[in-house]
Coordinates of C-alpha atoms in Angstrom, one line a residue:
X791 CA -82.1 -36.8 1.9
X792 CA -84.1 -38.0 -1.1
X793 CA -85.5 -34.5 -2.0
X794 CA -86.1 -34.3 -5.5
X795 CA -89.0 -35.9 -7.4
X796 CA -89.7 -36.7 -11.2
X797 CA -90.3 -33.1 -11.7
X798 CA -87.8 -31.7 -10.4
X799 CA -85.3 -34.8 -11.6
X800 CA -86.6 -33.2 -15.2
X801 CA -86.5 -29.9 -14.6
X802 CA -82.8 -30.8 -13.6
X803 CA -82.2 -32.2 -17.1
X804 CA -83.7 -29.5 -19.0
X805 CA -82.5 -26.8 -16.7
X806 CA -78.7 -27.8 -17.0
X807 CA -79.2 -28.2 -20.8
X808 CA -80.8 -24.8 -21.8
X809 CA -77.9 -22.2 -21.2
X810 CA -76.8 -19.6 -23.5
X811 CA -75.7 -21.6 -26.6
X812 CA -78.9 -22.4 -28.5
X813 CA -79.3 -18.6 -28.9
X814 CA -76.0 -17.9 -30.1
X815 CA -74.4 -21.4 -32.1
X816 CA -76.5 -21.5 -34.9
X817 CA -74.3 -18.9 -36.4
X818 CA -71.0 -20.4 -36.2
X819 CA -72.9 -23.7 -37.1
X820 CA -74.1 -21.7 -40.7
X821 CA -70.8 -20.8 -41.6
X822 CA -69.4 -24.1 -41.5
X823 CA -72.2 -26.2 -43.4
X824 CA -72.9 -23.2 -45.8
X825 CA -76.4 -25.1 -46.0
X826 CA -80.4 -24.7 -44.8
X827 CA -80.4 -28.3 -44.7
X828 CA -77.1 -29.2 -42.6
X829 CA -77.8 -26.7 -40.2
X830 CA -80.7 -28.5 -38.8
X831 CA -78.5 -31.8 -39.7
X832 CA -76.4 -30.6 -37.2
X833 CA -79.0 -30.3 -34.5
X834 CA -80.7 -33.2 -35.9
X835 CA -77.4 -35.4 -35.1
X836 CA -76.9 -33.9 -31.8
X837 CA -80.4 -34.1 -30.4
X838 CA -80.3 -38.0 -31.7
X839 CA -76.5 -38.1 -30.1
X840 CA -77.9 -37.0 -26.9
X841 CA -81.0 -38.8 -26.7
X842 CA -79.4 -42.2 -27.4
X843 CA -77.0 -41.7 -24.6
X844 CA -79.4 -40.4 -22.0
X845 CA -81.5 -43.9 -22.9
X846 CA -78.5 -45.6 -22.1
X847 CA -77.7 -43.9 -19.4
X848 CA -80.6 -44.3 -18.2
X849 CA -79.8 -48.2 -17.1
X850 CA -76.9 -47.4 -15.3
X851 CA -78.8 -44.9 -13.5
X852 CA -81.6 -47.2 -12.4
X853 CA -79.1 -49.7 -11.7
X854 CA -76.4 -47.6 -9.1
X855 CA -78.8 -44.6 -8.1
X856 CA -75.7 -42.9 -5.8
X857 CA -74.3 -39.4 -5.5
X858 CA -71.7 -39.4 -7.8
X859 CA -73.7 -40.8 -11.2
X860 CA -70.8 -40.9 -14.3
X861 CA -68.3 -41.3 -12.0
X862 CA -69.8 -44.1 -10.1
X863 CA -70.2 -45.7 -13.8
X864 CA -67.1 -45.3 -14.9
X865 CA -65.6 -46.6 -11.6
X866 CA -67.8 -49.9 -11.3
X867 CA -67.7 -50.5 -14.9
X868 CA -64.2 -49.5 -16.1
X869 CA -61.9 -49.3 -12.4
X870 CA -61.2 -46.5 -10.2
X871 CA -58.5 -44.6 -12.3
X872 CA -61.8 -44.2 -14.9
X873 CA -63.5 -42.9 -12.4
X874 CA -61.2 -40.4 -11.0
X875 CA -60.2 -39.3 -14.5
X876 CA -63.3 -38.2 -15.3
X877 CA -64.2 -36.0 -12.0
X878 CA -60.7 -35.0 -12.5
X879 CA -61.2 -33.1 -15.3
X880 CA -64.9 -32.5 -14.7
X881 CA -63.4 -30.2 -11.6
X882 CA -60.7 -28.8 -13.4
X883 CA -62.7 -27.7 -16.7
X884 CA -65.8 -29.3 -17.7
X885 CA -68.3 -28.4 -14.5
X886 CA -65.9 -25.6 -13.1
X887 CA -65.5 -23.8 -17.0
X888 CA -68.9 -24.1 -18.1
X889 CA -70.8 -22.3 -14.7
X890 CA -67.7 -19.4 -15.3
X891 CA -68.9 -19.2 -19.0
X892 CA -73.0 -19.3 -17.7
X893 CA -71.9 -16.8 -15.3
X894 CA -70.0 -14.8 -17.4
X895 CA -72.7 -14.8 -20.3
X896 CA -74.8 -13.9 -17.6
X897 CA -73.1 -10.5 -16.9
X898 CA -73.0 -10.1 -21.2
X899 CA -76.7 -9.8 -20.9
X900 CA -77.1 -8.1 -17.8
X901 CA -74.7 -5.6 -19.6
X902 CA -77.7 -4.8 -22.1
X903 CA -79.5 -3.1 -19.5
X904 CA -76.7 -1.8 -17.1
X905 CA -74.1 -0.5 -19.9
X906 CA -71.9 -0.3 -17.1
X907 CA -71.2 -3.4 -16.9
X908 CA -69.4 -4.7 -19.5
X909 CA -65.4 -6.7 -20.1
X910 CA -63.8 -3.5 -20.7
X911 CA -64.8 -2.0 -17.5
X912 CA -61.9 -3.4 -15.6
X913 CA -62.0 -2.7 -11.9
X914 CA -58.7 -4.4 -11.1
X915 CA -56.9 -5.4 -14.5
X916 CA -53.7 -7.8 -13.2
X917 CA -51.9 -9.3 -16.8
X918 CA -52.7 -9.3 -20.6
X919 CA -51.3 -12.7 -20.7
X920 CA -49.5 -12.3 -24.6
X921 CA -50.6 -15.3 -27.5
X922 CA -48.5 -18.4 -27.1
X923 CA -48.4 -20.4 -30.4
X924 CA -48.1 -24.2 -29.7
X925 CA -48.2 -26.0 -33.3
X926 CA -51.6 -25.6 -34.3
X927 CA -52.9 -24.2 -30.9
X928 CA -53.1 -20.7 -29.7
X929 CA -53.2 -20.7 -26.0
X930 CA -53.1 -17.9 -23.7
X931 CA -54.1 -13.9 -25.6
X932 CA -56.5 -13.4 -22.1
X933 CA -56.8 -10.2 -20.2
X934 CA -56.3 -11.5 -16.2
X935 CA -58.1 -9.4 -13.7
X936 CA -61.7 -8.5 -12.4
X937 CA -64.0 -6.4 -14.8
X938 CA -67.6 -5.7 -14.3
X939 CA -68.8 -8.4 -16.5
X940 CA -67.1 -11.1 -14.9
X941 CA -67.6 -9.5 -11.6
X942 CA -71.5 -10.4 -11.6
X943 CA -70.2 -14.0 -12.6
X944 CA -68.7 -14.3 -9.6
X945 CA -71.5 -12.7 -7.4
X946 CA -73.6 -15.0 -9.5
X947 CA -71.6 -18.4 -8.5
X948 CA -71.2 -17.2 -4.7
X949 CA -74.8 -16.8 -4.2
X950 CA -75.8 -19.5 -5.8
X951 CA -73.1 -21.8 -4.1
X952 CA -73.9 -20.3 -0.8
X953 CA -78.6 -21.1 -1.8
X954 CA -77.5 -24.8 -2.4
X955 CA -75.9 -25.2 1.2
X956 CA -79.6 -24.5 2.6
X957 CA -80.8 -28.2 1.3
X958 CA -81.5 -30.1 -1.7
X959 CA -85.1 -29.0 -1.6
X960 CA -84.1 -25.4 -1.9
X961 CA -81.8 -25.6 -4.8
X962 CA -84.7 -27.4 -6.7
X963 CA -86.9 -24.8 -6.0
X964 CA -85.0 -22.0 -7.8
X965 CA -84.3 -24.9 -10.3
X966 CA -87.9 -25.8 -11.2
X967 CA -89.1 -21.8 -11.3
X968 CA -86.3 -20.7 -13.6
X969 CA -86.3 -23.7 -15.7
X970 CA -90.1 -23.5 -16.1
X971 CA -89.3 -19.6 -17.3
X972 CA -86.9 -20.9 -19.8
X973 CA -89.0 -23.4 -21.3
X974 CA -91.9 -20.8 -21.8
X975 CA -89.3 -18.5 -23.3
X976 CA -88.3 -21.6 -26.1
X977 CA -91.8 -22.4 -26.5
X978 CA -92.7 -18.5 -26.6
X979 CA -90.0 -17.8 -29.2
X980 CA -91.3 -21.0 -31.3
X981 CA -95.0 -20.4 -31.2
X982 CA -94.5 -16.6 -31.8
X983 CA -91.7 -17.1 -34.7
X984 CA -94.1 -19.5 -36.2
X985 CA -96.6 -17.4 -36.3
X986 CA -95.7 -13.8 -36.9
X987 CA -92.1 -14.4 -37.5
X988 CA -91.8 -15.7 -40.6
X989 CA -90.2 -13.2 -43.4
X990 CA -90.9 -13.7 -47.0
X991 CA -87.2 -12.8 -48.1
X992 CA -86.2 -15.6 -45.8
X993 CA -88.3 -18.1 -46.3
X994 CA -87.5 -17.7 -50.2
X995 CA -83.9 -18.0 -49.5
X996 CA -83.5 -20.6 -47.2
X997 CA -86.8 -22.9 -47.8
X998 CA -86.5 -22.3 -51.7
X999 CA -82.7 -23.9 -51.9
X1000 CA -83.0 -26.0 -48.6
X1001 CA -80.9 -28.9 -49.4
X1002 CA -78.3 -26.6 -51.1
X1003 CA -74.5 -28.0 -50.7
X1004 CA -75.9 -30.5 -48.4
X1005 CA -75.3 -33.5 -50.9
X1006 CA -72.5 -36.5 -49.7
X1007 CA -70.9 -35.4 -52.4
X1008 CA -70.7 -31.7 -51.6
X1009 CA -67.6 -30.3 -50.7
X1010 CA -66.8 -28.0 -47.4
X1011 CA -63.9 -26.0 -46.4
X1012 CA -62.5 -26.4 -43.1
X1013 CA -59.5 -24.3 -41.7
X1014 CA -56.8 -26.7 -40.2
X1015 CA -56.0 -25.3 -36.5
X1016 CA -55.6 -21.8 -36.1
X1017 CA -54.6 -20.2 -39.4
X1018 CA -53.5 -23.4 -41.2
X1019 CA -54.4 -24.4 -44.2
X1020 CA -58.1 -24.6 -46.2
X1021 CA -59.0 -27.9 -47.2
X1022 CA -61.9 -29.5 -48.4
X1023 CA -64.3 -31.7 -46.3
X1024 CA -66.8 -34.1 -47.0
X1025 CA -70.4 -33.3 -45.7
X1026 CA -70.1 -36.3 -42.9
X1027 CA -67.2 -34.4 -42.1
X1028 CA -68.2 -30.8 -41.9
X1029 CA -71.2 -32.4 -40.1
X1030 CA -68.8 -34.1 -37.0
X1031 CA -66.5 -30.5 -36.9
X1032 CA -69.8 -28.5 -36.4
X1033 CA -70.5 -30.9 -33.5
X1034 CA -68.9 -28.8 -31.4
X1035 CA -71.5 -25.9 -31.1
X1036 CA -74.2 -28.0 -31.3
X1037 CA -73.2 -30.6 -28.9
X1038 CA -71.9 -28.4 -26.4
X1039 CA -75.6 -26.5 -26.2
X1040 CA -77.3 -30.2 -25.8
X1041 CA -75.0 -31.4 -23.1
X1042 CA -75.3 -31.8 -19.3
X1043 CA -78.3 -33.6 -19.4
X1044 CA -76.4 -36.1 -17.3
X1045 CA -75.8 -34.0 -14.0
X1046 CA -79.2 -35.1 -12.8
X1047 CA -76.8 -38.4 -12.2
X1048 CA -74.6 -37.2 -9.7
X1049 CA -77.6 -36.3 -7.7
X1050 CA -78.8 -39.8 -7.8
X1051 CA -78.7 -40.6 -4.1
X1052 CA -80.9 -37.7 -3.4
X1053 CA -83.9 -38.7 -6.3
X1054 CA -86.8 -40.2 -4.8
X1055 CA -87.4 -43.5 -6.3
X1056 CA -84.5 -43.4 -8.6
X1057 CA -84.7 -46.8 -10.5
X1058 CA -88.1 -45.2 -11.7
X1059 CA -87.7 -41.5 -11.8
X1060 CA -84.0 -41.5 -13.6
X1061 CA -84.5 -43.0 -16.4
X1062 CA -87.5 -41.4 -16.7
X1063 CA -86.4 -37.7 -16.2
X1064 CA -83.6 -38.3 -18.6
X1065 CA -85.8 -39.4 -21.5
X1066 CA -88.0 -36.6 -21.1
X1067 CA -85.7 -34.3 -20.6
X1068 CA -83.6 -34.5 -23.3
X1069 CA -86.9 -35.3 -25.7
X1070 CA -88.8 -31.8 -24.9
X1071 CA -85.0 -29.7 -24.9
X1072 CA -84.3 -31.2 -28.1
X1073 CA -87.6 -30.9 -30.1
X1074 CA -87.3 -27.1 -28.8
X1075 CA -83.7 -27.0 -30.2
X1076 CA -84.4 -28.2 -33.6
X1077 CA -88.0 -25.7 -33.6
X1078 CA -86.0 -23.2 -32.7
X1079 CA -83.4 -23.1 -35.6
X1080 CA -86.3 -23.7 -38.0
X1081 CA -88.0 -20.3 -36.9
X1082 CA -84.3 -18.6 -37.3
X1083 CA -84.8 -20.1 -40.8
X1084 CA -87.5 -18.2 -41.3
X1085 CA -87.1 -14.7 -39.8
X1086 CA -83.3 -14.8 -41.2
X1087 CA -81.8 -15.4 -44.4
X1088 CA -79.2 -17.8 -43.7
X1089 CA -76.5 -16.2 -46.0
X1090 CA -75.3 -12.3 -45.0
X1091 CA -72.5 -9.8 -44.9
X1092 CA -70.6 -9.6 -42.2
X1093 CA -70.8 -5.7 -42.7
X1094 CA -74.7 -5.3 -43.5
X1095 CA -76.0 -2.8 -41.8
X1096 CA -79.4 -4.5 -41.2
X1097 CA -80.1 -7.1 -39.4
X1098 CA -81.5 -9.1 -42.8
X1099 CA -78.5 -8.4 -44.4
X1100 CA -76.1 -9.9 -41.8
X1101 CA -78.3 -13.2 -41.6
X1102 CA -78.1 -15.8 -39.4
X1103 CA -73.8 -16.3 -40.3
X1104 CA -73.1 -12.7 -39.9
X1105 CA -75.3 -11.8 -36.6
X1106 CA -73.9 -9.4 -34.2
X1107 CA -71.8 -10.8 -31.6
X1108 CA -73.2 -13.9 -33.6
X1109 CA -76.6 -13.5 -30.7
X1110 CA -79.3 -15.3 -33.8
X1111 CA -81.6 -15.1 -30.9
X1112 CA -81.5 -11.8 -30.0
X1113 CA -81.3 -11.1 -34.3
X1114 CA -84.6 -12.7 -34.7
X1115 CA -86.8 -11.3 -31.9
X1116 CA -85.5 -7.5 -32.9
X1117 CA -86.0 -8.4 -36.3
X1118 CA -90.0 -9.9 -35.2
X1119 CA -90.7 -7.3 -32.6
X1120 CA -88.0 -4.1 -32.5
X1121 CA -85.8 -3.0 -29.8
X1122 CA -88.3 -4.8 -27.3
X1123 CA -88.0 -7.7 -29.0
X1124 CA -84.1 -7.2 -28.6
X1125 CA -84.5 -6.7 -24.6
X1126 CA -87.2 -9.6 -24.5
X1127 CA -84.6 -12.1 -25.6
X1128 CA -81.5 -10.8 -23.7
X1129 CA -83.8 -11.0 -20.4
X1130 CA -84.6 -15.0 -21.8
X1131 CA -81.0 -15.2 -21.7
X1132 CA -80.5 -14.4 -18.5
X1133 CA -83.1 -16.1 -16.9
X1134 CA -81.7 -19.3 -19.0
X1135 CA -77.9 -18.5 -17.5
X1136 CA -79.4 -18.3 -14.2
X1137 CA -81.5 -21.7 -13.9
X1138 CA -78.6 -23.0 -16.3
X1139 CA -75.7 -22.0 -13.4
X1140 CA -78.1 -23.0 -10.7
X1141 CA -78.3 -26.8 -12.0
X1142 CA -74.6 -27.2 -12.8
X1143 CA -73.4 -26.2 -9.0
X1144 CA -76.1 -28.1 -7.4
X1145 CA -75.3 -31.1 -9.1
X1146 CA -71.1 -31.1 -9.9
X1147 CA -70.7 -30.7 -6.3
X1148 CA -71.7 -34.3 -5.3
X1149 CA -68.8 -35.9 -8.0
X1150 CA -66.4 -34.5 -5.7
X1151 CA -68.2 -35.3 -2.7
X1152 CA -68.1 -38.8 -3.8
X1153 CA -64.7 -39.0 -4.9
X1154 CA -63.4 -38.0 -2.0
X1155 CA -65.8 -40.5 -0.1
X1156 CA -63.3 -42.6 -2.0
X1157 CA -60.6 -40.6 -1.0
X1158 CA -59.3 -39.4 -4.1
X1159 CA -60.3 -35.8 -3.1
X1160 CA -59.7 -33.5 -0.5
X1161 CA -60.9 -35.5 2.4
X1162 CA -62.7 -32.3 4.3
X1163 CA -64.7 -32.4 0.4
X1164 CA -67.0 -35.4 1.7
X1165 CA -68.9 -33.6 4.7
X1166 CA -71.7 -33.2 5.0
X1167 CA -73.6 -29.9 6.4
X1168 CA -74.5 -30.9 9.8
X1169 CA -78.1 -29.8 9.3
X1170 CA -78.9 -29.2 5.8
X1171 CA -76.9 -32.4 4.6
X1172 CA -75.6 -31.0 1.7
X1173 CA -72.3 -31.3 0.5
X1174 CA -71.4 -27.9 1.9
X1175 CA -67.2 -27.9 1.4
X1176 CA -67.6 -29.5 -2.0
X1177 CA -69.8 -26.3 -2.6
X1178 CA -67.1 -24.1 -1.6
X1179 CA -64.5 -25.8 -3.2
X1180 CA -65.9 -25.8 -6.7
X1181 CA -67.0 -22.4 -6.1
X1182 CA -63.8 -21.0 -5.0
X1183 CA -62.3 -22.7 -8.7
X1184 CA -65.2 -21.8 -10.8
X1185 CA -64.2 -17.8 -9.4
X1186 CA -61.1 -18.0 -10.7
X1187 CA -61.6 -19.1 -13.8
X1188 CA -63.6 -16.1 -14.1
X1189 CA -60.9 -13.8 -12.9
X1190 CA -58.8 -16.0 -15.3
X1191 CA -60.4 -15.4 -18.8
X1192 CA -59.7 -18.5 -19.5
X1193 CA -62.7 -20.3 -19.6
X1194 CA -63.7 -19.4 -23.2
X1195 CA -60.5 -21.3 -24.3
X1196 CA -61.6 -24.4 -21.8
X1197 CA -65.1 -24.5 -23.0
X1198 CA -63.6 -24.9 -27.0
X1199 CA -61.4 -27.3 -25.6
X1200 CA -64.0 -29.8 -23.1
X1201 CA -66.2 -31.0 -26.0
X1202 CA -63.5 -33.3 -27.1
X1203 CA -62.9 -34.9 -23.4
X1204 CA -66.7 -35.0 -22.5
X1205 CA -67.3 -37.1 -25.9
X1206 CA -64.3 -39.3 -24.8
X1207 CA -65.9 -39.8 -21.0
X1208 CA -69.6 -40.6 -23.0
X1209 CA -68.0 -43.2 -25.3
X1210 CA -66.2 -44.9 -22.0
X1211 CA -69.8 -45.3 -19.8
X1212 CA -71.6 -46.4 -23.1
X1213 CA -68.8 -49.2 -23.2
X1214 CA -69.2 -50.0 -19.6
X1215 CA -72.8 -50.0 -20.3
X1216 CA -71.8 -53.5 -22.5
X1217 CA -69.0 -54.0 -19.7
X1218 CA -71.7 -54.7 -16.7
X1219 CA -74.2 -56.4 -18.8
X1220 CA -71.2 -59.1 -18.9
X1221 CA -70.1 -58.8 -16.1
X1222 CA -72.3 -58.2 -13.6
X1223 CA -75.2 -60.2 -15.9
X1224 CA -77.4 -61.3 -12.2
X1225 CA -77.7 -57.4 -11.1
X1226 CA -81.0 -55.6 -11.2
X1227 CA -81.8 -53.6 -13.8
X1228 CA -84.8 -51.6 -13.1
X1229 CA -85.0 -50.3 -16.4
X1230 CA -83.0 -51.9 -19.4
X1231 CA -81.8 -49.0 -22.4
X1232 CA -84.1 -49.1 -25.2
X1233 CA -82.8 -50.3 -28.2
X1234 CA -79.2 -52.2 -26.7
X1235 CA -77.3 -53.2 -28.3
X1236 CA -77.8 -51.3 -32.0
X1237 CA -78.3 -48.1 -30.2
X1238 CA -75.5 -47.5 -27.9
X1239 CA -73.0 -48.7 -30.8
X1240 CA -74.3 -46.6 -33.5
X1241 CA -73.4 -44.0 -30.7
X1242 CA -69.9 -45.0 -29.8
X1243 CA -69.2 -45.3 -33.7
X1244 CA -71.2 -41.6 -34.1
X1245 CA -68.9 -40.4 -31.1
X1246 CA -65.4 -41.9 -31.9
X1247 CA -65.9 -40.6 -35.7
X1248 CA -66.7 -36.9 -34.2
X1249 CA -63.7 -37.1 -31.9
X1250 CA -61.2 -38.5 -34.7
X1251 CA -62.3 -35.8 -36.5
X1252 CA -62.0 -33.1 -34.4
X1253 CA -58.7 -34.3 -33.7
X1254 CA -57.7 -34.4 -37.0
X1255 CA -59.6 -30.8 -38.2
X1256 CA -59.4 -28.3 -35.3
X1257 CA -56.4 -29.5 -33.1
X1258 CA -56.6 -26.6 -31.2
X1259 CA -59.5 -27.5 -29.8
X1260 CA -58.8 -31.0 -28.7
X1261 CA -55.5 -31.5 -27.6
X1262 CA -55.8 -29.5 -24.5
X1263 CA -58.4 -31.4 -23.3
X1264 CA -56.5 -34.6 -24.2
X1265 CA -53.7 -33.4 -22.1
X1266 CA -55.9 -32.3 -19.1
X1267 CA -57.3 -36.2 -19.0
X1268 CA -54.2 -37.7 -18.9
X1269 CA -52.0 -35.4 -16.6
X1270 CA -54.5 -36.9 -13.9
X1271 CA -53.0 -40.6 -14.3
X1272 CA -49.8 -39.8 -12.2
X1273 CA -52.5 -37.1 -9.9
X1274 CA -54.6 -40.9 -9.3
X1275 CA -51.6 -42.7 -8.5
X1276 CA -50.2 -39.9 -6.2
X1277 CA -53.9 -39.6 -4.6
X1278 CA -54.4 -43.3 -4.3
X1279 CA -51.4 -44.5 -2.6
X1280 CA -51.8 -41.3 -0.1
X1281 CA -55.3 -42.6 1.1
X1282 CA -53.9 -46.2 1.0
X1283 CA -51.0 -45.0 3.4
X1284 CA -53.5 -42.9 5.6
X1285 CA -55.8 -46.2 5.9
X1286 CA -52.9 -48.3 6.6
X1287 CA -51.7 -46.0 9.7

């Protein structure tokens, strides 16, 4: 059922982009550069990052316009095992672990105006699971067990799950009038920051020594893993390792792919709603941390007892967001934004289920899924057990606690599955040189290079600079070779009896 037009296609994009992070990364993002000037670099190179790729992407949506999207791309481009290692460990932590963490940020919020409900409210606390140090990587340190907070994540996933059995058309719906709310709430926060929001002490401190330490030359300190050593980066550098807030905020523009074979004229409408997508989310990034400039002085104590005084590093619970509009307009100001939030989490949640469910329906269409995963709802035509399924995971990694930890670690493997479809982007143009191409990615070949070379320099460094962060997600992609193999000669014995 082709249900979803340009509009909706959009609000898809901007929807699934716009969660919780732009109001709360610009503070980790500050205390890395240390600079005015690098801290819109940083949004700067992600919003070009993301751009560049969604253009690209943008052919190969045009081209295959089927349920599935990245890892139909990586499949016809790359082989099967690409394919399957990318839903692999889209199920097992990228789509799964970031509606738990929507979800659970959800509940944070929520928690703002029901104090009850909060993650030391435990209702049924199973296992402080103790710190395990692995080299540079601290895994584990996670309370296991059902709290208040991360009960109303799971309420949260459930109803959605359940909203997006009832048709294509429904889920959009919710989609289109939260993402529309969310939007308003960006443009709201920009219009209004720019124009009562701007404090003198700020503006003097962060406009008046702008491009401070944010020379190539300048020097940065980065901790090595989880209490290594301090060394000293370049700013290229610091600029890749604070990637990883930045990044993280501006991705999932590309789940309006996996709904593809449900997009009314998709060689048209694909392209078309990632471009403008990620254009409008972007330009209200980038306007956003300018206004934080200006209410907020980027430097603070992390002690300060105002809300000037801790700045935009130092913010509590490092919410900027919330920081500026108390700072603007009080304690309302304060509620204002954590409401914003929520609506945000909700659309946000909303467009990550509806779409991550049809990778695993098509997977297992291919039968490297459970095979009861590629029904179809009878009447609705959804892919109703996919739902489930994904919703059943994305539960327990609630319950789990672990999804902070998955979240720091996917930005590493998602960046790794980007490079890959750019390359088979140059893959089908060579080898598949007679297929129709609706639209053709602006710029190819300068563009998508410049972003596999951006990408790969990104990844080396966060290998290389915060292992703990990138090894996990290494190891998740690869423990699904021998999972393929094991799947595919399962199905290939099931066909052959």
């Amino acid at each position: 059922m082709q249900g979803l037009g340009l509009t909706s296609a959009t609000m898809l994009v901007m929807g699934s982009m716009i969660g919780s992070g732009i109001f709360i990364v610009s503070a980790e993002i500050g205390r890395e550069v240390d600079s005015p000037a690098l801290l819109i670099g940083a949004w700067a190179v992600a919003g070009f990052m993301t751009i560049v790729a969604a253009l690209s992407y943008g052919e190969l949506a045009a081209m295959m316009p089927r349920a599935g999207g990245q890892y139909v791309y990586l499949r016809e481009a790359l082989g099967p095992l690409w394919g399957f290692l990318y839903g692999w460990t889209l199920f097992l932590v990228i789509q799964t672990g970031t509606i738990a963490a929507v979800g659970v940020a959800f509940g944070k919020f929520l928690g703002i105006f029901v104090p009850s409900i909060s993650s030391t409210h435990w209702l049924l606390h199973l296992w402080k699971v103790p710190p395990i140090h692995v080299g540079p990587m601290v895994l584990g340190n996670m309370d296991v067990g059902i709290n208040t907070q991360n009960l109303v994540a799971i309420l949260l996933v459930i109803f959605l799950s359940v909203v997006n059995i009832f048709g294509v058309k429904t889920g959009a719906a919710i989609q289109n009038i939260f993402t529309a709310a969310k939007v308003s709430a960006l443009l709201g926060l920009a219009v209004f920051g720019f124009a009562l929001g701007r404090n003198p002490q700020a503006v003097a401190a962060n406009f008046g020594n702008f491009w401070h330490n944010a020379g190539l030359g300048a020097q940065h300190a980065v901790q090595v893993g989880v209490g290594g050593p301090i060394v000293m980066v370049g700013t290229l550098t610091i600029l890749a390792v604070a990637q990883v807030g930045s990044l993280f905020s501006a991705d999932a523009w590309n789940n309006v792919t996996f709904t593809a074979g449900e997009v009314k004229n998709p060689s048209r409408n694909l392209p078309l709603s990632l471009a403008l997508g990620t254009g409008v989310v972007i330009a209200l990034y980038i306007a956003c941390n300018f206004i934080y400039l200006s209410a907020l002085p980027l430097d603070g104590v992390e002690g300060g007892v105002t809300i000037l005084a801790r700045g935009i590093k130092h913010a509590a619970e490092d919410r900027v967001g919330t920081a500026v509009m108390t700072q603007m307009f009080g304690a309302a100001g304060g509620l204002l934004m954590a409401a914003a939030i929520m609506i945000s989490g909700f659309g946000c949640a909303n467009g990550l289920i509806l779409s991550g469910a049809r990778v695993y329906y098509a997977m297992a269409k291919d039968g490297l899924f459970f095979r009861n995963v590629a029904k179809l709802h009878p009447k609705y035509k959804t892919p109703a057990v996919s739902l489930m399924v994904q919703m059943v995971w994305a539960c327990l990694l609630c319950v789990s606690g672990s999804y902070g930890q998955l979240l720091d670690y996917i930005i590493f493997a998602v960046l790794v599955f980007y490079i890959l479809t750019i390359v088979g982007l140059f893959v089908l143009r060579r080898t598949r040189p007679d297929a129709v191409r609706p639209y053709k990615a602006v710029g190819y070949p300068i563009l998508p290079i410049i972003y596999i070379v951006m990408a790969l320099f990104i990844d080396v460094v966060l290998l290389r600079y915060k292992p703990q962060f990138t090894w996990p997600g290494l190891i998740v992609v690869l423990l699904g070779i021998p999972v393929y193999y094991a799947w595919s000669r399962s199905a290939g014995a099931k066909r052959a009896a």
